Coordinates of C-alpha atoms and ligand atoms in Angstrom, one line a residue:
M1 CA -62.4 192.2 146.5
A2 CA -64.0 195.4 145.1
A3 CA -67.5 196.2 146.3
K4 CA -70.1 195.0 143.8
R5 CA -72.1 197.8 142.1
I6 CA -75.8 197.5 141.6
L7 CA -77.8 199.8 139.4
L8 CA -81.3 199.5 140.8
I9 CA -84.2 200.6 138.6
I10 CA -87.4 201.0 140.5
G11 CA -90.7 200.8 138.6
G12 CA -94.0 202.2 139.5
G13 CA -96.1 199.8 141.6
I14 CA -97.3 199.4 145.1
A15 CA -94.5 197.0 145.8
A16 CA -91.9 199.8 145.2
Y17 CA -91.8 200.3 148.9
K18 CA -90.0 196.9 149.2
S19 CA -87.1 198.4 147.2
I20 CA -86.3 200.4 150.2
E21 CA -85.6 197.3 152.2
L22 CA -83.7 195.8 149.3
V23 CA -81.4 198.9 149.2
R24 CA -80.8 198.4 152.9
L25 CA -79.9 194.7 152.5
L26 CA -77.6 195.4 149.6
R27 CA -75.8 198.2 151.5
K28 CA -75.5 195.9 154.5
A29 CA -73.8 193.4 152.3
G30 CA -71.3 196.0 151.3
M31 CA -72.6 196.7 147.8
T32 CA -72.7 200.1 146.2
V33 CA -76.2 201.0 145.0
R34 CA -77.3 203.6 142.5
C35 CA -81.0 204.0 142.2
V36 CA -83.0 205.1 139.2
L37 CA -86.7 205.9 139.7
T38 CA -89.2 205.8 136.9
R39 CA -91.8 208.6 136.9
A40 CA -94.4 206.1 138.1
G41 CA -91.9 204.8 140.8
E42 CA -91.7 208.4 142.2
Q43 CA -95.4 208.1 143.1
F44 CA -94.6 205.3 145.5
V45 CA -91.1 206.1 147.0
T46 CA -89.3 209.4 147.1
P47 CA -85.8 210.1 145.7
L48 CA -84.9 211.5 149.2
T49 CA -85.5 208.2 151.0
L50 CA -83.5 206.3 148.4
A51 CA -80.7 208.8 148.4
A52 CA -80.4 208.6 152.2
L53 CA -80.4 204.8 152.2
S54 CA -78.1 204.3 149.2
E55 CA -75.9 207.2 150.2
N56 CA -75.8 208.0 146.5
K57 CA -77.5 210.3 144.1
V58 CA -80.8 209.1 142.7
Y59 CA -81.5 209.5 139.0
T60 CA -85.0 210.2 137.6
S61 CA -84.8 212.1 134.4
L62 CA -83.2 211.5 131.0
F63 CA -83.1 215.2 130.2
D64 CA -81.3 216.5 133.3
L65 CA -78.5 218.6 132.0
K66 CA -76.6 218.6 135.3
D67 CA -76.7 214.8 135.5
E68 CA -75.6 214.4 131.9
V69 CA -72.6 216.5 132.5
E70 CA -71.7 214.7 135.8
M71 CA -72.4 211.2 134.5
G72 CA -73.9 210.5 131.1
H73 CA -76.7 208.0 130.9
I74 CA -74.5 205.6 128.9
Q75 CA -71.9 205.7 131.6
L76 CA -74.5 205.2 134.2
S77 CA -75.7 202.0 132.4
R78 CA -72.2 200.6 132.3
E79 CA -70.9 201.5 135.7
A80 CA -72.5 198.6 137.4
D81 CA -71.8 194.9 137.8
L82 CA -75.5 194.1 137.6
V83 CA -78.6 196.0 136.6
V84 CA -81.6 195.1 138.8
V85 CA -85.2 196.1 138.0
A86 CA -87.4 195.8 141.1
P87 CA -90.3 196.1 140.9
A88 CA -90.4 195.2 137.2
T89 CA -93.9 196.2 136.2
A90 CA -95.8 194.7 133.2
D91 CA -95.1 198.0 131.3
L92 CA -91.4 197.9 132.0
L93 CA -91.1 194.3 131.0
A94 CA -93.0 195.0 127.8
K95 CA -90.7 198.0 127.0
M96 CA -87.6 196.0 127.8
A97 CA -88.8 193.1 125.5
A98 CA -89.6 195.5 122.7
G99 CA -86.4 197.6 123.1
I100 CA -88.4 200.8 123.8
A101 CA -86.3 203.6 125.3
D102 CA -88.5 206.5 126.2
D103 CA -87.3 207.5 129.6
L104 CA -84.2 207.2 131.7
A105 CA -84.9 203.7 133.1
T106 CA -85.7 202.1 129.7
T107 CA -82.8 204.0 128.0
L108 CA -80.4 202.6 130.5
L109 CA -81.8 199.1 130.1
L110 CA -81.3 199.3 126.3
A111 CA -77.8 200.9 126.6
T112 CA -76.4 198.6 129.2
D113 CA -73.8 195.9 128.4
K114 CA -74.2 194.4 131.9
P115 CA -76.3 191.4 133.1
V116 CA -79.9 192.4 134.0
L117 CA -82.1 190.8 136.7
A118 CA -85.8 191.6 136.8
A119 CA -88.1 191.0 139.8
P120 CA -91.7 191.3 138.5
A121 CA -94.6 192.7 140.4
M122 CA -98.1 193.2 139.0
N123 CA -101.7 192.1 139.2
V124 CA -102.2 188.3 138.7
R125 CA -104.1 188.7 135.4
M126 CA -101.5 191.0 134.1
W127 CA -98.7 188.5 134.9
L128 CA -100.7 185.6 133.4
H129 CA -101.6 187.6 130.3
P130 CA -100.2 186.0 127.2
A131 CA -98.5 189.3 126.3
T132 CA -96.6 189.4 129.6
Q133 CA -95.7 185.8 129.3
R134 CA -94.5 186.3 125.8
N135 CA -92.4 189.2 126.9
V136 CA -90.8 187.2 129.7
V137 CA -89.9 184.4 127.3
T138 CA -88.3 187.0 125.0
L139 CA -86.4 188.6 127.8
R140 CA -85.1 185.2 129.0
G141 CA -84.1 184.4 125.5
D142 CA -82.2 187.7 125.5
G143 CA -80.3 186.6 128.6
V144 CA -82.2 188.6 131.2
T145 CA -82.8 186.8 134.4
V146 CA -86.6 187.2 135.1
M147 CA -87.5 185.9 138.6
E148 CA -90.8 184.2 139.2
P149 CA -93.1 186.5 141.2
D150 CA -94.4 185.3 144.5
E151 CA -97.9 183.9 144.8
G152 CA -100.4 185.2 147.3
E153 CA -103.0 187.9 148.1
M154 CA -102.4 191.1 146.2
A155 CA -102.9 194.7 147.1
C156 CA -105.9 194.8 144.7
G157 CA -107.6 191.9 146.6
E158 CA -107.0 189.2 144.0
Y159 CA -105.0 186.1 144.6
G160 CA -102.3 184.4 142.6
P161 CA -98.8 184.9 141.2
G162 CA -97.7 188.5 140.7
R163 CA -96.4 189.7 144.0
L164 CA -92.9 191.1 144.2
P165 CA -90.5 188.4 145.6
E166 CA -89.4 189.3 149.2
P167 CA -86.3 191.6 149.4
E168 CA -84.3 188.6 150.9
A169 CA -85.2 186.5 147.8
I170 CA -84.2 189.3 145.4
K171 CA -81.0 189.7 147.3
Q172 CA -80.3 186.0 146.9
A173 CA -81.0 186.2 143.2
I174 CA -78.6 189.2 143.0
D175 CA -75.9 187.1 144.7
D176 CA -76.6 184.3 142.3
A177 CA -76.5 186.6 139.3
L178 CA -73.2 188.2 140.5
A179 CA -71.7 184.7 141.0
R180 CA -72.8 183.8 137.5
A181 CA -71.6 187.0 135.9
P182 CA -68.6 186.3 133.7
A183 CA -65.1 187.5 134.4
A184 CA -64.4 191.1 133.4
V185 CA -62.5 189.9 130.3
P186 CA -65.1 189.8 127.5
L187 CA -65.2 186.9 125.1
T188 CA -63.5 187.8 121.8
G189 CA -65.9 190.0 119.9
Q190 CA -68.7 189.3 122.4
P191 CA -70.3 191.6 125.0
D192 CA -69.3 190.6 128.6
F193 CA -72.6 189.2 129.6
A194 CA -74.5 186.1 128.9
P195 CA -76.9 186.3 125.9
A196 CA -79.1 183.3 125.1
N197 CA -76.4 181.4 123.3
H198 CA -74.0 181.7 126.2
R199 CA -76.4 180.4 128.9
P200 CA -75.2 177.0 130.2
L201 CA -78.0 174.9 128.7
Y202 CA -78.4 176.8 125.4
G203 CA -78.9 174.3 122.6
R204 CA -79.9 171.4 125.0
R205 CA -83.2 169.7 125.1
L206 CA -84.4 168.6 128.5
L207 CA -87.3 166.4 129.4
V208 CA -88.8 166.8 132.8
T209 CA -91.7 164.8 134.5
A210 CA -93.4 166.2 137.5
G211 CA -96.4 165.8 139.8
P212 CA -98.4 162.8 140.8
T213 CA -100.4 160.5 138.5
H214 CA -104.0 159.8 139.1
E215 CA -105.1 156.2 138.4
P216 CA -108.9 156.0 137.9
I217 CA -110.9 153.4 139.7
D218 CA -114.3 154.5 138.3
P219 CA -115.4 157.8 136.8
V220 CA -115.4 159.6 140.2
R221 CA -112.6 157.8 142.2
Y222 CA -108.9 157.5 141.7
I223 CA -105.6 156.4 143.3
A224 CA -103.2 159.3 143.9
N225 CA -100.3 160.4 146.1
R226 CA -99.3 163.7 147.8
S227 CA -96.8 165.0 145.3
S228 CA -97.3 168.8 144.8
G229 CA -95.3 169.0 141.6
K230 CA -93.4 172.0 143.0
Q231 CA -89.9 170.6 142.7
G232 CA -90.4 169.3 139.2
F233 CA -91.9 172.6 138.0
A234 CA -89.0 174.5 139.6
I235 CA -86.6 172.3 137.7
A236 CA -88.4 172.9 134.4
A237 CA -88.4 176.7 135.2
A238 CA -84.6 176.6 136.0
A239 CA -83.8 174.6 132.9
A240 CA -85.6 177.2 130.7
E241 CA -83.9 180.0 132.5
A242 CA -80.6 178.3 131.8
G243 CA -81.4 178.4 128.1
A244 CA -82.6 174.9 127.5
E245 CA -85.6 173.8 125.3
V246 CA -87.8 172.2 128.0
L247 CA -90.6 169.7 127.6
L248 CA -92.5 169.2 130.9
V249 CA -94.8 166.2 131.1
A250 CA -97.0 167.0 134.1
G251 CA -99.4 165.0 136.2
P252 CA -102.5 166.7 137.5
V253 CA -101.3 169.7 139.6
P254 CA -102.8 173.3 139.7
L255 CA -99.4 175.0 139.1
P256 CA -98.8 177.6 136.4
T257 CA -96.6 176.6 133.4
P258 CA -93.2 178.2 133.9
P259 CA -92.3 180.7 131.2
G260 CA -90.5 179.2 128.2
V261 CA -91.6 175.7 129.0
V262 CA -93.7 173.5 126.8
R263 CA -96.1 171.5 129.0
I264 CA -98.0 168.4 128.3
D265 CA -100.6 167.4 130.9
V266 CA -101.3 163.8 131.6
E267 CA -103.4 162.0 134.2
T268 CA -102.1 158.4 134.4
A269 CA -98.8 156.6 134.5
V270 CA -99.6 154.9 131.2
E271 CA -100.2 158.3 129.5
M272 CA -97.1 159.7 131.1
A273 CA -95.0 156.8 129.7
A274 CA -96.4 157.4 126.2
E275 CA -95.7 161.2 126.3
V276 CA -92.2 160.6 127.6
E277 CA -91.5 158.1 124.7
A278 CA -92.9 160.6 122.2
A279 CA -90.8 163.4 123.6
L280 CA -87.4 161.7 122.8
P281 CA -84.7 162.4 121.9
A282 CA -83.4 164.6 124.7
D283 CA -80.0 165.5 126.1
A284 CA -81.2 164.8 129.6
A285 CA -84.3 163.5 131.3
I286 CA -85.1 164.4 134.8
M287 CA -87.9 162.2 136.2
V288 CA -89.3 164.1 139.1
A289 CA -92.8 162.7 138.9
A290 CA -94.1 160.6 141.7
V291 CA -95.6 158.0 139.4
A292 CA -98.2 155.7 141.0
D293 CA -96.7 152.2 141.2
W294 CA -100.1 150.5 140.7
R295 CA -103.4 151.3 138.8
A296 CA -106.8 149.7 139.2
A297 CA -106.6 146.4 137.2
D298 CA -109.9 147.2 135.6
T299 CA -111.4 150.7 135.5
R300 CA -115.1 150.7 135.8
A301 CA -117.1 152.7 133.2
K302 CA -119.8 153.4 135.8
K303 CA -119.6 154.6 139.4
I304 CA -119.3 151.6 141.8
K305 CA -122.4 151.7 144.1
K306 CA -122.9 150.2 147.5
D307 CA -125.4 147.4 147.3
G308 CA -126.5 147.7 150.9
S309 CA -125.3 144.2 151.9
G310 CA -122.1 145.5 153.6
H311 CA -120.1 143.7 150.9
V312 CA -116.9 145.6 150.1
P313 CA -115.9 145.5 146.5
P314 CA -112.4 144.1 145.9
L315 CA -109.9 146.5 144.3
A316 CA -107.5 144.5 142.2
L317 CA -104.3 146.4 141.2
A318 CA -102.0 146.1 138.2
E319 CA -98.4 147.3 138.1
N320 CA -97.7 150.4 136.1
P321 CA -94.8 150.7 133.7
D322 CA -91.6 151.9 135.3
I323 CA -91.1 154.9 133.0
L324 CA -87.5 155.6 134.3
A325 CA -86.3 152.0 134.0
G326 CA -88.0 151.7 130.6
L327 CA -86.2 154.9 129.4
A328 CA -82.9 153.5 130.7
R329 CA -83.3 150.4 128.5
S330 CA -84.6 152.3 125.5
A331 CA -82.6 152.7 122.3
K332 CA -83.3 156.4 122.7
R333 CA -81.9 156.7 126.2
P334 CA -80.9 160.3 126.9
P335 CA -77.1 160.6 127.6
L336 CA -78.0 161.9 131.1
L337 CA -80.8 160.1 132.9
I338 CA -81.8 161.3 136.3
G339 CA -84.3 159.8 138.8
F340 CA -85.7 161.3 142.0
A341 CA -86.5 159.4 145.1
A342 CA -88.3 160.5 148.2
E343 CA -87.1 158.5 151.2
T344 CA -87.8 158.6 154.9
N345 CA -84.9 156.3 156.1
D346 CA -81.6 154.9 154.9
V347 CA -81.7 157.6 152.2
I348 CA -78.4 156.9 150.6
D349 CA -78.6 153.1 150.8
H350 CA -82.0 153.1 149.2
A351 CA -80.9 155.6 146.5
Q352 CA -77.8 153.5 145.6
A353 CA -80.0 150.4 145.3
K354 CA -82.5 152.4 143.1
L355 CA -79.7 153.7 140.9
A356 CA -78.7 150.2 140.1
R357 CA -82.2 148.9 139.8
K358 CA -83.4 151.7 137.5
G359 CA -80.2 151.9 135.4
C360 CA -80.1 155.7 135.5
D361 CA -77.0 158.0 135.9
W362 CA -78.0 159.9 139.1
I363 CA -80.6 159.6 141.7
V364 CA -81.6 162.8 143.5
A365 CA -82.5 161.4 146.8
N366 CA -84.8 163.6 148.8
D367 CA -84.8 163.2 152.5
V368 CA -88.5 163.6 153.4
S369 CA -88.2 162.4 157.0
A370 CA -88.3 165.9 158.5
D371 CA -90.4 167.6 155.9
P372 CA -93.4 166.0 154.3
M373 CA -94.1 166.2 150.5
G374 CA -95.6 169.6 149.4
G375 CA -93.2 171.8 151.4
E376 CA -91.1 174.6 150.0
T377 CA -87.6 173.2 150.7
N378 CA -85.7 170.0 150.0
R379 CA -82.6 168.4 151.4
V380 CA -81.1 166.3 148.6
H381 CA -78.2 164.0 148.0
I382 CA -77.1 163.4 144.4
V383 CA -76.1 159.7 144.2
S384 CA -74.2 158.5 141.2
K385 CA -71.6 155.8 140.5
D386 CA -69.0 158.4 141.4
G387 CA -70.3 158.9 144.9
V388 CA -72.6 161.1 146.9
D389 CA -72.9 164.9 146.7
S390 CA -75.0 166.1 149.7
W391 CA -76.5 169.6 149.6
D392 CA -77.8 171.6 152.5
R393 CA -81.6 172.1 152.9
L394 CA -82.5 174.6 150.2
P395 CA -85.6 176.2 148.7
K396 CA -86.9 174.1 145.8
Q397 CA -85.9 176.8 143.3
A398 CA -82.4 176.8 144.6
V399 CA -82.2 173.0 144.4
A400 CA -83.4 173.4 140.8
R401 CA -80.8 176.0 139.9
K402 CA -77.9 174.1 141.5
L403 CA -79.0 171.0 139.7
M404 CA -79.0 172.8 136.3
E405 CA -75.4 173.9 137.0
K406 CA -74.4 170.3 137.7
I407 CA -76.3 169.0 134.6
A408 CA -74.7 171.7 132.4
D409 CA -71.2 170.6 133.6
E410 CA -72.0 167.0 133.0
L411 CA -73.4 167.5 129.5
D412 CA -70.4 169.7 128.6
K413 CA -68.2 166.7 129.6
C414 CA -70.1 164.4 127.3
S415 CA -70.3 166.8 124.3
P416 CA -69.4 170.5 124.5
A417 CA -72.4 172.6 123.3
D418 CA -70.1 174.9 121.4
S419 CA -66.5 175.7 121.3
D420 CA -66.3 179.5 121.5
Ligands
CTP1 N1 -90.6 156.2 138.4 C1 -91.1 156.0 137.1 N2 -92.1 155.1 136.9 C2 -92.7 154.4 137.9 C3 -92.2 154.6 139.2 C4 -91.2 155.5 139.4 O1 -90.5 156.6 136.2 N3 -93.7 153.6 137.6 C5 -89.5 157.1 138.6 C6 -89.8 158.3 139.4 O2 -90.2 159.4 138.5 C7 -88.5 158.6 140.1 C8 -87.9 157.3 140.3 O3 -88.5 156.4 139.4 O4 -87.6 159.3 139.3 C9 -88.0 156.7 141.7 O5 -89.4 156.7 142.0 P1 -89.8 155.8 143.3 O6 -91.3 156.0 143.4 O7 -89.0 156.3 144.5 O8 -89.4 154.4 142.8 P2 -90.0 153.0 143.1 O9 -89.4 152.1 142.1 O10 -91.5 153.2 143.1 O11 -89.4 152.7 144.6 P3 -90.2 152.6 146.0 O12 -90.3 151.2 146.2 O13 -89.2 153.3 146.9 O14 -91.5 153.4 145.9

């Protein structure tokens, strides 16, 4: 198999130093790497370092006569299997979204006919700014894969999402993008990459529930569970990346809304049930929320006080609606209905029983015996009437992406999205 060719565009940001490690990982994996440095990128890493590591010429200027003669910028933009932008600064993302081509990097990005992967890195406020979020939605709509930045402490001392994903994670995203890249033969009359309408879930509407529910006892107390919402949010993000229209009904979790996702916040199971009902129809519903099974039978309007007698107030519970089972019985049942189940023992047996009891099509059974809720990975088994598909332990984002592929295949079986 021919070595995969990566055109790596390095923007200007403190995280640019991580691109050196990325080049090393790509070379180690046998890939060919050509680097392009923006003028700002040159402030953080030198062309000499990149040339030595990539064992290739490094390009910096649009108006370099010698480079143009050796390899024109159009050819440079096409002579790759994948164009990777890392770090993708707010400025680069904005120019890419607007189609501005005012230096070599942005000209290549506009001229390329190859898939593009961007790994953002910027200050948390810049990442969360509506302008950047708008640009990310635009780029994803254009078929660009925009990774989620990492969350953590930043060079500027602030905390939040905006850190460049680690080189290993970018390398994994590159492998995924190369695996997804279409065969060399272009579709008739179409460029040979995946614009919005060729992404696997384009034209589909997906409903996702995520997080816990909070069931109030009185104005200051509630019943809850340990769900972090991370897996559900990763699923909503992956669905949007795959081109779907995504509605996320979220219980109370402090997670940012994934780009391209419409989010409705709810607190209780009863509110979640109502929002799910209002969101229909959908092509698929993925019920990841850890809905509380019970709520307080009567919620007090005033805080319950100790009366000093040692008397413990009784807490009567009422059963919450089973949203998934209700959806399965509904006239508006989505063609593909997926439940989640966190189990500590007899995972498959419990999942099979739950599949029948809830009337859904798949149960994604999550083995939480080794890893409590709230972790970064999941080991899941997809249980359906056709059998059990067991996956290795994977990061939640990878579970989400793999699930989207399976969902896209399943929906295509029911009704092909388009025939071209
Ligand atoms: N679910 C739901 N409404 C509820 C409870 C659960 O929609 N009131 C959904 C969850 O979103 C999940 C699936 O049902 O997709 C399984 O949730 P789980 O809590 O495992 O199901 P339970 O019926 O509560 O089973 P268990 O007795 O194991 O808790």
